[in-house]
Coordinates of C-alpha atoms and ligand atoms in Angstrom, one line a residue:
X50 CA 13.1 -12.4 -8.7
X51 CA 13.6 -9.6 -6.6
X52 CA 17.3 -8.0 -6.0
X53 CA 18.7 -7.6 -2.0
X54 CA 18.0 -4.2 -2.0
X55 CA 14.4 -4.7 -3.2
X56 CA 13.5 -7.2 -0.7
X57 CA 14.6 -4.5 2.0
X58 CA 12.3 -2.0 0.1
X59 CA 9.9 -4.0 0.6
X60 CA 10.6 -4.9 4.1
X61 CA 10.2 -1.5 5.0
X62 CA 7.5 -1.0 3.3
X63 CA 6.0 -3.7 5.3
X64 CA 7.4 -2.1 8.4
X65 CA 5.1 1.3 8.1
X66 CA 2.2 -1.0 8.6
X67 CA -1.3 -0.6 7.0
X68 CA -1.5 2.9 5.6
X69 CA -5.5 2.9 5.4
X70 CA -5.5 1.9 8.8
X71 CA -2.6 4.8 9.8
X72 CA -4.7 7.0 7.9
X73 CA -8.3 6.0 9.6
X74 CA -6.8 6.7 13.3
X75 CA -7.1 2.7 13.6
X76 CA -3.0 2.8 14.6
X77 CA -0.5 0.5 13.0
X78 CA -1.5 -2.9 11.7
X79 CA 0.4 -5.5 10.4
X80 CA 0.6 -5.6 6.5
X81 CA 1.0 -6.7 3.5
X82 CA 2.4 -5.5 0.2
X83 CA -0.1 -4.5 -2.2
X84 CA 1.4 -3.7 -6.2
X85 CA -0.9 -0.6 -7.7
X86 CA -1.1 -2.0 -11.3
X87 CA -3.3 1.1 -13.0
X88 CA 0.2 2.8 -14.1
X89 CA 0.7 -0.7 -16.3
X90 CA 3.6 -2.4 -17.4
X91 CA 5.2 -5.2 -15.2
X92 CA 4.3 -6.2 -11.5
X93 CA 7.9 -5.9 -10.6
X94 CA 8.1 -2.5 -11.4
X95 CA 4.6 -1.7 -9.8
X96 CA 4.8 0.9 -6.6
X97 CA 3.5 -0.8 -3.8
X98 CA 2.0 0.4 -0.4
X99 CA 1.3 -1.4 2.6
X100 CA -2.1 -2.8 3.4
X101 CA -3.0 -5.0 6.5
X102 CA -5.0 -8.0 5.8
X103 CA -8.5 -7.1 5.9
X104 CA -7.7 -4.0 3.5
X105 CA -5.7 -5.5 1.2
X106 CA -7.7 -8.9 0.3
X107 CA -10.9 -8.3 2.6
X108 CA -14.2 -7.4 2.1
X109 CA -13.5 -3.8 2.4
X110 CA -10.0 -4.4 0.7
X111 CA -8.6 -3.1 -2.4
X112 CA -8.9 -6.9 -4.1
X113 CA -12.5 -7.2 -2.2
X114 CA -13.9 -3.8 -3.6
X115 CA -12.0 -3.3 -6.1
X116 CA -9.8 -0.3 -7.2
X117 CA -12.9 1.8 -8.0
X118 CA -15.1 1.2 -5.2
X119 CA -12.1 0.8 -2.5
X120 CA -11.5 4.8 -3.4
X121 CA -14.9 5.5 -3.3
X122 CA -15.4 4.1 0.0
X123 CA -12.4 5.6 1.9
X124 CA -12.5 8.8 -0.5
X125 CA -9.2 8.8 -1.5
X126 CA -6.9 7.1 -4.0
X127 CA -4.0 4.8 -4.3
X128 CA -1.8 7.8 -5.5
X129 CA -2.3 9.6 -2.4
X130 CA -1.6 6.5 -0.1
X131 CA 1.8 6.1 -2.2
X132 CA 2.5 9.3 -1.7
X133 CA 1.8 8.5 2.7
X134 CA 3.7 5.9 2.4
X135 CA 6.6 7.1 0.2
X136 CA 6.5 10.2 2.6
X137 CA 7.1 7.7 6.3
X138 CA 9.6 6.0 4.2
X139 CA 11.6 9.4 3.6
X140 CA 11.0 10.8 7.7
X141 CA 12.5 6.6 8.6
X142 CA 15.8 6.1 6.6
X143 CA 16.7 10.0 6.1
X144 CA 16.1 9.6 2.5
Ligands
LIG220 ZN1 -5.8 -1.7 7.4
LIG221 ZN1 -2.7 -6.3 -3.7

């Protein structure tokens, strides 16, 4: 179960859009929440970026290529997209 203020991290989370896409010049897509499990340990406590549909379950998604071959193909890793995302989040709510 996630707390109030979790659901609001995650709602602006949601709010930045798809990061691939930001990061492709493709503009601001709607997205989803996608968990990046390699660190281990629970889902819950998981950091999670935002992926729009087609790059978070599609066939040139994350769940589509897979962890591996969705870095190859974008060269770049899930790390650095946290760290986009964790970046817009800081610049929107002062953090
Ligand atoms: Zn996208
Ligand atoms: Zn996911």
């Amino acid at each position: 179960m996630a707390t109030k203020s979790e659901r609001k991290y995650l709602s602006s989370v949601a709010n930045i859009g798809c990061i691939l896409c930001r990061h492709l010049g493709f503009g601001t897509k709607d997205a989803e929440i996608h968990h990046i499990r390699r660190f281990g340990g629970k889902r819950s406590n998981a950091p999670v970026i935002p992926l729009c549909p087609e790059h978070h379950r599609g066939n040139t998604g994350v769940h589509g290529l897979g962890a591996k071959g969705f870095e190859k193909r974008y060269l770049l890793t899930q790390e650095f997209l946290l760290e986009q995302t964790q970046a817009l989040l800081g610049d929107s709510t002062g953090v």
